[in-house]
Coordinates of C-alpha atoms in Angstrom, one line a residue:
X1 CA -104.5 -146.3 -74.7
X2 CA -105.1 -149.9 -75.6
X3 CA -101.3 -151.3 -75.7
X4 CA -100.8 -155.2 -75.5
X5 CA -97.3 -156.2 -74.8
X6 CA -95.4 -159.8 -74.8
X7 CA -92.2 -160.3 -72.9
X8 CA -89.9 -162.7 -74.0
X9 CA -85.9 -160.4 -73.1
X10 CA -83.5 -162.8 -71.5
X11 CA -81.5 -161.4 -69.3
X12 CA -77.9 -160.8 -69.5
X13 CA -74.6 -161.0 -68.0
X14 CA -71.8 -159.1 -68.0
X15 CA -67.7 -160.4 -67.2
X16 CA -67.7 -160.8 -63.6
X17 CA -64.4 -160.8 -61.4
X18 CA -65.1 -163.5 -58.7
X19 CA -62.8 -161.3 -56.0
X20 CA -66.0 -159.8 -54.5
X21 CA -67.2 -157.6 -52.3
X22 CA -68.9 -159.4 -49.7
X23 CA -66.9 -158.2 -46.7
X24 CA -67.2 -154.4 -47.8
X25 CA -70.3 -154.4 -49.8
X26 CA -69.5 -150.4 -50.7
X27 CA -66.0 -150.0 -50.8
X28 CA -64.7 -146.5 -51.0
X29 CA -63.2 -145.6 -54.6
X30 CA -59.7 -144.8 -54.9
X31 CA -58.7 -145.7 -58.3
X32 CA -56.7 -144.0 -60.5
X33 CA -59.2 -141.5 -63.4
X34 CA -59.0 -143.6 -66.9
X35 CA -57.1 -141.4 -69.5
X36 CA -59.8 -138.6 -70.8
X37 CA -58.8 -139.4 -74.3
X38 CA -61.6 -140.8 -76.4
X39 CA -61.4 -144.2 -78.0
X40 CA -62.0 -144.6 -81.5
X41 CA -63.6 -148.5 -80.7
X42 CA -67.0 -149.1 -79.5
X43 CA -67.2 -149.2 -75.7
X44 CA -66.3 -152.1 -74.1
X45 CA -68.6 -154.2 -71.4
X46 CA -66.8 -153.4 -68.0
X47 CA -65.8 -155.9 -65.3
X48 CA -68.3 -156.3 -62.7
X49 CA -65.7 -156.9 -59.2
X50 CA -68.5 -158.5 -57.6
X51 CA -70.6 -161.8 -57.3
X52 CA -73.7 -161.4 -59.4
X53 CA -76.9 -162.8 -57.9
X54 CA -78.8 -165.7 -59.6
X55 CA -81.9 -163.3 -61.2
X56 CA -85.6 -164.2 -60.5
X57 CA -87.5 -166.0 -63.9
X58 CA -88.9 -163.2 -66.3
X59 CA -92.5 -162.4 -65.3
X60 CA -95.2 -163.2 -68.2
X61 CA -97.6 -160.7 -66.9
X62 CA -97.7 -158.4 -63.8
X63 CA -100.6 -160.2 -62.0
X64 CA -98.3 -162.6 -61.7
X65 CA -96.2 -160.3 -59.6
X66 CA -96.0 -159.2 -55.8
X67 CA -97.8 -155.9 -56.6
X68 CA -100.7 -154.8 -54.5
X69 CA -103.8 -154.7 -56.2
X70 CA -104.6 -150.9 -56.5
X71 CA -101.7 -151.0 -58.8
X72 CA -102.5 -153.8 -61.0
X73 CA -106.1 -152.1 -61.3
X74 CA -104.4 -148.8 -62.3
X75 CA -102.3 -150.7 -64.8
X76 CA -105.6 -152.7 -66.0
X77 CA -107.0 -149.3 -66.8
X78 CA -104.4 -148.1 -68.5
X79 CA -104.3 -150.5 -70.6
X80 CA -101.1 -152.2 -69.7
X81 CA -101.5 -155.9 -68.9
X82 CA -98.3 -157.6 -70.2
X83 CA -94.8 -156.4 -69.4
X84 CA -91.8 -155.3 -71.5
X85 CA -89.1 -157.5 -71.6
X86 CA -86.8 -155.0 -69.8
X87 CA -90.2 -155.3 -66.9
X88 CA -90.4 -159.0 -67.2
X89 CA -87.0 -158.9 -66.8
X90 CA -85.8 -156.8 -63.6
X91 CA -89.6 -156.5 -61.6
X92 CA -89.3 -159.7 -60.6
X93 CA -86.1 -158.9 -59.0
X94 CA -86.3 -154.8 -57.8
X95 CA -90.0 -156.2 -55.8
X96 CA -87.8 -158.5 -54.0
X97 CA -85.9 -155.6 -52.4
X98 CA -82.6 -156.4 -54.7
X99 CA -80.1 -154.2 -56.3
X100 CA -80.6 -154.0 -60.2
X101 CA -78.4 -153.0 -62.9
X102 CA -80.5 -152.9 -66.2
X103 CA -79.9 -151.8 -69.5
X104 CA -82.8 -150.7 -71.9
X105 CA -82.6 -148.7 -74.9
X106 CA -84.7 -145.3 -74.7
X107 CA -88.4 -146.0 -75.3
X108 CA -87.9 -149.7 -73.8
X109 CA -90.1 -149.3 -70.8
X110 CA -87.7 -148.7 -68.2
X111 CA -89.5 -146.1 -66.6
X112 CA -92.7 -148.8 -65.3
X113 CA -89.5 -151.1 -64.6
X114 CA -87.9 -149.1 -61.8
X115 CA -91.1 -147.0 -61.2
X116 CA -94.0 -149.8 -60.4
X117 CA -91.1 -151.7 -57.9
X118 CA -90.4 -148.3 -56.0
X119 CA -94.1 -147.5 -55.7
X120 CA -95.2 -151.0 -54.6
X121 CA -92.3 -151.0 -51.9
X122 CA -94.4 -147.5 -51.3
X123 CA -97.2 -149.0 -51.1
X124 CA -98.6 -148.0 -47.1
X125 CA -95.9 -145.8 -46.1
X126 CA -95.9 -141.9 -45.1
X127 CA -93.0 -139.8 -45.4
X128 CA -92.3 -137.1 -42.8
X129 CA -92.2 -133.4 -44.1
X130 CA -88.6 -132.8 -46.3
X131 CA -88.0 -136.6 -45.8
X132 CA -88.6 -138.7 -49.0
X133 CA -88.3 -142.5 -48.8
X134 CA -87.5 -142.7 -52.5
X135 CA -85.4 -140.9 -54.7
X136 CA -85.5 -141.1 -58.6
X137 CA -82.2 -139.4 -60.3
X138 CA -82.3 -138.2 -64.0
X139 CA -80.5 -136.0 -65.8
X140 CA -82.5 -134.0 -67.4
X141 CA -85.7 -131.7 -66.8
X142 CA -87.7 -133.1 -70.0
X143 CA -86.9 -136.8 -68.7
X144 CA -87.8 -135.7 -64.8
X145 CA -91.3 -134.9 -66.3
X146 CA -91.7 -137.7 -68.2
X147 CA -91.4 -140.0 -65.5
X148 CA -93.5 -137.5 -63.4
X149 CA -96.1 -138.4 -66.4
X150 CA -95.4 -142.1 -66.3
X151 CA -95.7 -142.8 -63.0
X152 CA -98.4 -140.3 -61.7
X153 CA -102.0 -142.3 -62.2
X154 CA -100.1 -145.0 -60.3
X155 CA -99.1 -143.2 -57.6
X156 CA -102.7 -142.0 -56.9
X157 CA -103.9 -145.6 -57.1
X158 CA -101.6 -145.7 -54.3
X159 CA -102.5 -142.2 -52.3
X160 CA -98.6 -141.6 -52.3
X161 CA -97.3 -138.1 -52.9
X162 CA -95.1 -137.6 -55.6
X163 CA -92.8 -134.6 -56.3
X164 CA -90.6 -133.2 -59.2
X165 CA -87.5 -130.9 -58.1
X166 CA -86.0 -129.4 -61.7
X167 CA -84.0 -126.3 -62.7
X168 CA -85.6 -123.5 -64.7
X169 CA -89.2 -123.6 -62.0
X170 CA -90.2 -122.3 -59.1
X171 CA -88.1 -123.8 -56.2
X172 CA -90.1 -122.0 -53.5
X173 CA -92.7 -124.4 -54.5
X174 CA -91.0 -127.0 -55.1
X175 CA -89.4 -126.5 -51.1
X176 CA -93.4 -126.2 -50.4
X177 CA -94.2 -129.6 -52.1
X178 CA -91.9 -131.1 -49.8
X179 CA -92.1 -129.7 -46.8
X180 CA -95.9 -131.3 -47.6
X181 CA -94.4 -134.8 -47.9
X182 CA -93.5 -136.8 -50.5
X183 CA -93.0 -140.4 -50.7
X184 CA -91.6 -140.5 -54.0
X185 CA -88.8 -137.6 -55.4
X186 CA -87.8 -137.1 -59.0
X187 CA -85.2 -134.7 -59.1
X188 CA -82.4 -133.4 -61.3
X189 CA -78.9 -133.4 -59.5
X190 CA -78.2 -129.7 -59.7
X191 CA -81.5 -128.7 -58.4
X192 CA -81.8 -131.5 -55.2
X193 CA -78.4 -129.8 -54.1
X194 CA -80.1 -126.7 -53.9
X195 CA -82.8 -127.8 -52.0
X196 CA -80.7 -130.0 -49.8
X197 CA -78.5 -126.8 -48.9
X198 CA -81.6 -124.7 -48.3
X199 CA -82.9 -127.3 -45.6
X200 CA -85.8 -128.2 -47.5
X201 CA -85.1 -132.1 -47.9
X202 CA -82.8 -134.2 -46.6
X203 CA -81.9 -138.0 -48.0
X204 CA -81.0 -140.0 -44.8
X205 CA -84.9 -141.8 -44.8
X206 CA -84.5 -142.5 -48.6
X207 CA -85.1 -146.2 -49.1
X208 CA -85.1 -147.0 -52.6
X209 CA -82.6 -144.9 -55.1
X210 CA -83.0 -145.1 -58.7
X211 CA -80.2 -143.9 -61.7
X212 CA -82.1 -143.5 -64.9
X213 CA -80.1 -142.7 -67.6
X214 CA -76.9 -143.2 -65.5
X215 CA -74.4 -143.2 -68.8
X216 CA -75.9 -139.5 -69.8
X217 CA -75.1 -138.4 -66.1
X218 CA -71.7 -139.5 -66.1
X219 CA -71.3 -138.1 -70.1
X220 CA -72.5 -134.8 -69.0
X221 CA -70.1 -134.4 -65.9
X222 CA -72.6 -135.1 -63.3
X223 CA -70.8 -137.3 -61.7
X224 CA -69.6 -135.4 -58.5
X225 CA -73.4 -134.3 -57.6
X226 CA -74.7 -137.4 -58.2
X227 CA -72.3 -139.4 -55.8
X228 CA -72.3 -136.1 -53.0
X229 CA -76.4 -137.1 -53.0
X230 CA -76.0 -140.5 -53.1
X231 CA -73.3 -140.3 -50.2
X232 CA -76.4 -138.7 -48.1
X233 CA -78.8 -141.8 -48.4
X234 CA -78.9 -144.1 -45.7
X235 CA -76.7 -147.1 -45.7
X236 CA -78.5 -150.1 -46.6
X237 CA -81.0 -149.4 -49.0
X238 CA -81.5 -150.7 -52.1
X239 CA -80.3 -148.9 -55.4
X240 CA -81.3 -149.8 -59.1
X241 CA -79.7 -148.1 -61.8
X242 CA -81.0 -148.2 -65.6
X243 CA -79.2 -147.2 -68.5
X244 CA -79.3 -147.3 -72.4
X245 CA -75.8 -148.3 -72.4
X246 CA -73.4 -150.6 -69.7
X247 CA -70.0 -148.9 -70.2
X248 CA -67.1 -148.0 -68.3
X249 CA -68.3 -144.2 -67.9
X250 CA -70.9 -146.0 -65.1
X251 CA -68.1 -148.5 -63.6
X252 CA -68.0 -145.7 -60.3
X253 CA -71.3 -145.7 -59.7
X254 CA -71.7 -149.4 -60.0
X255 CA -68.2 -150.2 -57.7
X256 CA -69.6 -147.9 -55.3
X257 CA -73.3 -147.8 -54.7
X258 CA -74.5 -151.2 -55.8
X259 CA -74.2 -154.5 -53.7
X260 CA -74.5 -158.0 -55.4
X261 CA -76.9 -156.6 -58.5
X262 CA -79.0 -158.5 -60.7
X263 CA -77.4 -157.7 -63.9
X264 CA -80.0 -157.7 -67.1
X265 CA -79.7 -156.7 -70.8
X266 CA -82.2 -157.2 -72.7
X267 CA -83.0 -155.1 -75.3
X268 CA -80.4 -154.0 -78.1
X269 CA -79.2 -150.6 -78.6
X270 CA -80.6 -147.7 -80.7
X271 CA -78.8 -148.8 -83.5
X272 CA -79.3 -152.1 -83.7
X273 CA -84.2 -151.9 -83.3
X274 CA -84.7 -153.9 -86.3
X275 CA -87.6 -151.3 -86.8
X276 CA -85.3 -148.7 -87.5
X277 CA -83.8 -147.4 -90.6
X278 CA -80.8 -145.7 -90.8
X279 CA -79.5 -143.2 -93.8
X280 CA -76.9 -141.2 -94.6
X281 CA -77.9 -138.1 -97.0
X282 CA -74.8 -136.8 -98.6
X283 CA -75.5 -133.3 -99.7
X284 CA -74.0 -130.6 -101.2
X285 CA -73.1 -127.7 -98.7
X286 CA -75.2 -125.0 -101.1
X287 CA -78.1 -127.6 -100.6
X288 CA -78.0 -128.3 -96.8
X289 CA -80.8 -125.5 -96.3
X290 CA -82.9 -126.7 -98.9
X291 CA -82.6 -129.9 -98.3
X292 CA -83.7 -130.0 -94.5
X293 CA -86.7 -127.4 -95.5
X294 CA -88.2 -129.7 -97.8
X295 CA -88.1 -132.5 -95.3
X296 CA -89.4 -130.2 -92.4
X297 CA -92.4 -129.7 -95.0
X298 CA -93.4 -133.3 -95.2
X299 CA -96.6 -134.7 -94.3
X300 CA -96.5 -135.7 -90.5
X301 CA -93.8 -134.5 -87.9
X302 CA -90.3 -135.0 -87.7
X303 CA -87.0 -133.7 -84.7
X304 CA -84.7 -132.2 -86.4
X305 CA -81.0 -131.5 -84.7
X306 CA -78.4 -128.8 -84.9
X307 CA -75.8 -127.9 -82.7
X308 CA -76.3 -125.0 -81.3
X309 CA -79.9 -122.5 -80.3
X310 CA -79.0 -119.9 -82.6
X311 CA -78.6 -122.7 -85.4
X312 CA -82.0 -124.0 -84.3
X313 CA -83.7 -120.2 -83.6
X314 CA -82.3 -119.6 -87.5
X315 CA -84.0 -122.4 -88.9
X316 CA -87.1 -122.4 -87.0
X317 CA -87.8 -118.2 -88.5
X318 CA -86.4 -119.6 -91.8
X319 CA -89.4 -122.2 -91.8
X320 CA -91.8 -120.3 -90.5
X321 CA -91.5 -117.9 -93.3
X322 CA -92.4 -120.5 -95.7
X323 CA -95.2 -122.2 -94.2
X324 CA -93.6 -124.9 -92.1
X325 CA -95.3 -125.3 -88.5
X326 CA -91.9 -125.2 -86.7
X327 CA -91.2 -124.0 -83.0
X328 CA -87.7 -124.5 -81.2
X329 CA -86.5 -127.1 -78.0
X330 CA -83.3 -125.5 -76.5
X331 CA -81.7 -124.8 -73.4
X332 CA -82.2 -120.6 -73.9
X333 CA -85.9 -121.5 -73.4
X334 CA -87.3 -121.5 -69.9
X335 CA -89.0 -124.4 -68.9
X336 CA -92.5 -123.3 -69.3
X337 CA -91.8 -122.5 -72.8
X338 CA -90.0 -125.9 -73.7
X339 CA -93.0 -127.4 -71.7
X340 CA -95.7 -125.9 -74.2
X341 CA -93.8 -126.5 -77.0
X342 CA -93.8 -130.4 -76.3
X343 CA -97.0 -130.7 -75.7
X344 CA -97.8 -128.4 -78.9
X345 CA -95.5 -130.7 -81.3
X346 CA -97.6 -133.8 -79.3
X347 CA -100.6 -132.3 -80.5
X348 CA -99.6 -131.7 -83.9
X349 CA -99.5 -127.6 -83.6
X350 CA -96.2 -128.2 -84.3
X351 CA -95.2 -130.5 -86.7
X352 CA -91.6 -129.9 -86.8
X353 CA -89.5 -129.6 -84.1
X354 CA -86.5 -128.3 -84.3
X355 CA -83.8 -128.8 -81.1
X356 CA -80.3 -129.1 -79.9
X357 CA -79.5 -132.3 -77.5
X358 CA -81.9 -131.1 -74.8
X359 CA -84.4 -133.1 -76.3
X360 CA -82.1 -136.0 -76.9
X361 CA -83.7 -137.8 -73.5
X362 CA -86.4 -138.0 -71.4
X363 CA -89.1 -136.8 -74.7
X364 CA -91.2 -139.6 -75.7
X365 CA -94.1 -138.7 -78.7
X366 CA -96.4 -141.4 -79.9
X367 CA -96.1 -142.4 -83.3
X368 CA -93.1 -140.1 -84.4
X369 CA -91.2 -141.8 -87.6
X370 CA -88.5 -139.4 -88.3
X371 CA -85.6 -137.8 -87.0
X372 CA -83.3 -135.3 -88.7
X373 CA -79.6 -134.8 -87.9
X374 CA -79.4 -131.4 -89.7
X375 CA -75.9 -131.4 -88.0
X376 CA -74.2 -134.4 -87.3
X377 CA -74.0 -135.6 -83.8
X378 CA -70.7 -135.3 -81.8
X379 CA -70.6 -139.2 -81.1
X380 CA -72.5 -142.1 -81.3
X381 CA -74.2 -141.9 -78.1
X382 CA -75.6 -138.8 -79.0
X383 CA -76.8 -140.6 -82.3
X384 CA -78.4 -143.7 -80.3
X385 CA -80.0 -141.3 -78.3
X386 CA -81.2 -138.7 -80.8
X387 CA -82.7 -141.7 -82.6
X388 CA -84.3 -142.7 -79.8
X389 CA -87.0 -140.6 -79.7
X390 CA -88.7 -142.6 -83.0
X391 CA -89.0 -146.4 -83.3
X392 CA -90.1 -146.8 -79.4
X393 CA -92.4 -149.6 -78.1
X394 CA -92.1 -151.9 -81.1
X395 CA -92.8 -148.9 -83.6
X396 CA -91.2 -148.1 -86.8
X397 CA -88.8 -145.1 -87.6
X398 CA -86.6 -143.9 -89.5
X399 CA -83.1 -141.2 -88.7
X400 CA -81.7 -139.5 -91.2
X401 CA -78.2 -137.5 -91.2
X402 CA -77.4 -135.2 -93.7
X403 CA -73.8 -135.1 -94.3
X404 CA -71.4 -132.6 -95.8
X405 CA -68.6 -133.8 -97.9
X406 CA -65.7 -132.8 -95.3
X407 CA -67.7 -134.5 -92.6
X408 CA -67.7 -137.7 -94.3
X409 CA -65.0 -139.7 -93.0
X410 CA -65.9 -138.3 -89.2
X411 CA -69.4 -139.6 -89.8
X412 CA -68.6 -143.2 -91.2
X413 CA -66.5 -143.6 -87.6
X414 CA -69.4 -142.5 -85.7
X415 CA -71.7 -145.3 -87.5
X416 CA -68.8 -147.6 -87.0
X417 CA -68.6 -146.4 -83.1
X418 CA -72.5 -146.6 -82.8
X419 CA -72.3 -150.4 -84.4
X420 CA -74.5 -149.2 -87.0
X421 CA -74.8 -149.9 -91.1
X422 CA -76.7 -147.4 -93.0
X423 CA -77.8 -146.6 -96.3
X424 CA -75.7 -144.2 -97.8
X425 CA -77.2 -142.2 -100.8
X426 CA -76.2 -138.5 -102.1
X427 CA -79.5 -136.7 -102.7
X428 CA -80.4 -133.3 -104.3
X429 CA -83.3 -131.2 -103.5
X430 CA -86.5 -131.9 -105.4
X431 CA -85.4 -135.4 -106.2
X432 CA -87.1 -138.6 -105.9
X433 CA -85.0 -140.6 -103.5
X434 CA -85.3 -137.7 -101.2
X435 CA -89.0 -137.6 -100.9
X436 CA -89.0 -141.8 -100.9
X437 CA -86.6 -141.6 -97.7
X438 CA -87.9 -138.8 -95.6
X439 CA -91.2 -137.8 -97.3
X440 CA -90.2 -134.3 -98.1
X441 CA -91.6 -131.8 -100.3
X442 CA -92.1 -128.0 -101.5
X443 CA -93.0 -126.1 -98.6
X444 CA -96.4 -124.2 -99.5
X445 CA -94.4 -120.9 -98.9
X446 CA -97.2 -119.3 -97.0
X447 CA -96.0 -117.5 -93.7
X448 CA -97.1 -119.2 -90.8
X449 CA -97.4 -118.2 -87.0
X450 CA -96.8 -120.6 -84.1
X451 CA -98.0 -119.1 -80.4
X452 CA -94.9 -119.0 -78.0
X453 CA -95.5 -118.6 -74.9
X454 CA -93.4 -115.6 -72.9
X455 CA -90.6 -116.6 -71.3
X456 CA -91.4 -116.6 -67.3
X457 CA -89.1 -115.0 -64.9
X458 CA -88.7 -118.4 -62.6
X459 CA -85.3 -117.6 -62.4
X460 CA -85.6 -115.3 -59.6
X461 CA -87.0 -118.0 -57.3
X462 CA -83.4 -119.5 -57.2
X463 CA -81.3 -119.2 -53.8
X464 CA -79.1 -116.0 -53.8
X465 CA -75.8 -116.2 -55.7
X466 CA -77.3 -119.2 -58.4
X467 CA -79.5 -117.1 -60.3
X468 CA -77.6 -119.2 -63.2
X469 CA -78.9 -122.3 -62.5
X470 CA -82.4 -121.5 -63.9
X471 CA -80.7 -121.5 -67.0
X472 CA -80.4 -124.9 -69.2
X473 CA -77.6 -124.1 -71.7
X474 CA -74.8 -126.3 -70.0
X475 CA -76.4 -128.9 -68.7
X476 CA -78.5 -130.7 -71.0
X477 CA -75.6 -130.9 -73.4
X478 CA -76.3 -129.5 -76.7
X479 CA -77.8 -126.0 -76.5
X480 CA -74.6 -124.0 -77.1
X481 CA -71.6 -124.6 -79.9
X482 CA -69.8 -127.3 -79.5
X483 CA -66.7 -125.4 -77.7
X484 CA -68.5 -125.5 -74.4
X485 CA -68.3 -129.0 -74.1
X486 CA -65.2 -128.6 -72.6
X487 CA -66.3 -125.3 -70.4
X488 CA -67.0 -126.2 -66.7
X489 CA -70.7 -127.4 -66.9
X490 CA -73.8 -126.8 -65.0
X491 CA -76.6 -129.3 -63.3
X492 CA -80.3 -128.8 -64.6

């Protein structure tokens, strides 16, 4: 995997109020809550109460950095010799043991840009059984693995353990991995809560704390866990939070838990990748089904999203009955299943893949050029972050919304909201502009058969009285209708 990349991201800063916190680095919190009410304006740029620190230049390439030198041969190997501009940008910075606030849209490299600074800090240490020494946050189990993925052939270069704690698997091995050691966690919130309360790991050696996607942790009402484990590392260590957006849903976690950070922006959002297209497909309602058939059908692979699993379930058996390689990513799955089911769709078994929001972070698939909003997303972040998943690492890609005519004026406020000007175009099935957009076509109408496989019964390995928890419905946003948003929600 031959990949040649060329920094060049400046980085950014954010309003500052110059009343700082130099006396109390971490002040406790005890501000009012902000009105729940949503804003119809974009999100504003919050005010940083602190004293940012002067950054480090941009690296050009990481053998200029302070990296031992089994990691820059694992990254030679890999083919990985110049860093992205959100690496450039905050490496530089997280290797010299400072606190790092960092936006990046999805598929901007933030993973390497927390993950190589934690693992060269790593680099010689041992951690006692149950007793990490770093801790990587994220809120989802797709997005735990990824990083799992990213950061594994470094870690070896390294020879330091690395374990995954996620809902929906075994957590008797998952205590066992740790009881092992493990210099490096990645862990769900929900799921590190059960293995703190079991005594299998504790968080008081943690040295090094990363947030990645911190805004989809606050959106999905993770907040408490995620500041009851960050309450349990020791005092003193350094903490770098990364996020696709900088708003006011992450002004707690900043205020609290970050001392003096190195503040960098320097990749746009979603909306704004100059390699993606954006268009609005306005359909008739008695031509929705049609419509998103024939552009399941095209010639390469394509996420679709709908709202809810039985939306997706229904669609997936309606394309499978006319020849459409389609298998379904929702929370109902377990995790083994969702795990094949990537990795077929990666492989082109699948070539559409039909989901709610659970695969609306943390899935990253080379060379995918098309997403699908069957349904319309709920806001523009779940827009920006459904369109993520295509015109990553400098690649093209194109999203596509099909839009009903009562849902028009609700959808031209999300664009608005998401800072975003598409093409708007009202399309039929069969028709040219259709096929020049997304590619679609007649499906061949010949049954076909994707292997599934069964669902495993992991969620019997939970502790007693959270046999629940295995399950991902609530907590990856997006698997049930949209009336549980507002139900009490579960961590993965």
């Amino acid at each position: 995997m031959n990949r040649t990349r060329r920094a060049g991201g400046s980085s950014g800063r954010f309003r500052t109020d110059r009343s700082t916190r130099q006396q109390n680095p971490r002040p406790a919190t005890g501000r009012k809550s902000r009105p729940a009410a949503r804003s119809t304006a974009r999100p504003q740029e919050f005010t940083l109460p602190v004293t940012l620190t002067e950054p480090l230049p941009a690296a050009e390439t990481f053998a200029e950095l302070d990296m031992p030198a089994r990691l820059l041969a694992a990254l030679g190997a890999e083919g990985v010799s110049v860093p992205f501009p959100i690496q450039a940008a905050t490496l530089p910075n997280a290797l010299a043991g400072r606190d790092v606030l960092g936006r990046g849209r999805t598929g901007s490299g933030k993973t390497l840009a927390f993950g190589l600074a934690v693992l060269a800090r790593l680099d010689g240490q041992r951690a006692q059984p149950r007793q990490p020494l770093a801790l990587v946050l994220v809120p989802t189990r797709e997005l735990a693995q990824q990083v799992t993925d990213a950061l594994a052939p470094y870690a070896r270069a390294l020879r330091l353990r690395l374990a995954t704690v996620v809902g929906g698997m075994s957590i008797g091995r998952q205590a066992t991995a740790l009881r092992g050691g493990a210099e490096l966690l990645v862990a769900t919130p929900g799921r590190l809560k059960d293995l703190i309360e079991r005594g299998d790991c504790r968080l008081d050696q943690v040295a090094v704390t990363v947030l990645d996607e911190a805004d989809q942790m606050a959106d999905m009402g993770f907040m408490p866990q995620v500041t009851a484990l960050l309450d349990q590392v020791g005092p003193g260590g350094q903490r770098l939070l990364f996020s696709a957006t900088l708003d006011r849903n992450i002004d707690l976690l900043v205020r609290r838990y970050l001392h003096d950070p190195v503040v960098h922006s320097v990749d746009p959002s979603a909306g704004a990748v100059s390699t993606m297209e954006h268009h609005l497909l306005h359909v008739h309602d008695d031509d929705k089904h049609t419509t998103a058939t024939e552009i399941a059908a095209r010639d390469g692979r394509v996420i679709m999203f709908l709202d809810t699993k039985h939306a997706v379930d229904r669609l997936v058996k309606q394309l499978l009955a006319v020849g459409v390689r389609a298998s379904a990513l929702h929370g109902g799955k377990s995790q083994p299943q969702r795990n094949r089911t990537l990795a077929q769709f990666k492989d082109g078994q699948v070539t559409a893949l039909v989901a709610t929001n659970v695969a609306a972070r943390g899935i990253h698939v080379e060379g995918l050029d098309l997403v699908v909003n069957v349904d319309p997303p709920g806001d523009h972040k779940d827009y920006l972050h459904r369109g993520g998943r295509t015109a990553r690492a400098g690649e093209s890609g194109t999203v596509v919304t099909l839009v009903l005519p009562h849902q028009r004026r609700s959808m031209d406020r999300l664009m608005a909201d998401a800072g975003i000007t598409a093409s708007s175009v009202r399309v039929r099935p069969g028709e040219a502009e259709l096929q020049r957009i997304t590619g679609a076509r007649t499906p061949s109408g010949v049954p076909v058969t994707i292997a599934v496989p069964a669902a495993e019964p992991s969620r019997r390995t939970e502790p007693s009285g959270r046999g629940r928890r295995g399950r991902a419905g609530g907590r990856t946003g997006g698997s049930g209708t949209r009336s549980r948003r507002s139900a009490p929600r579960r961590t993965p």
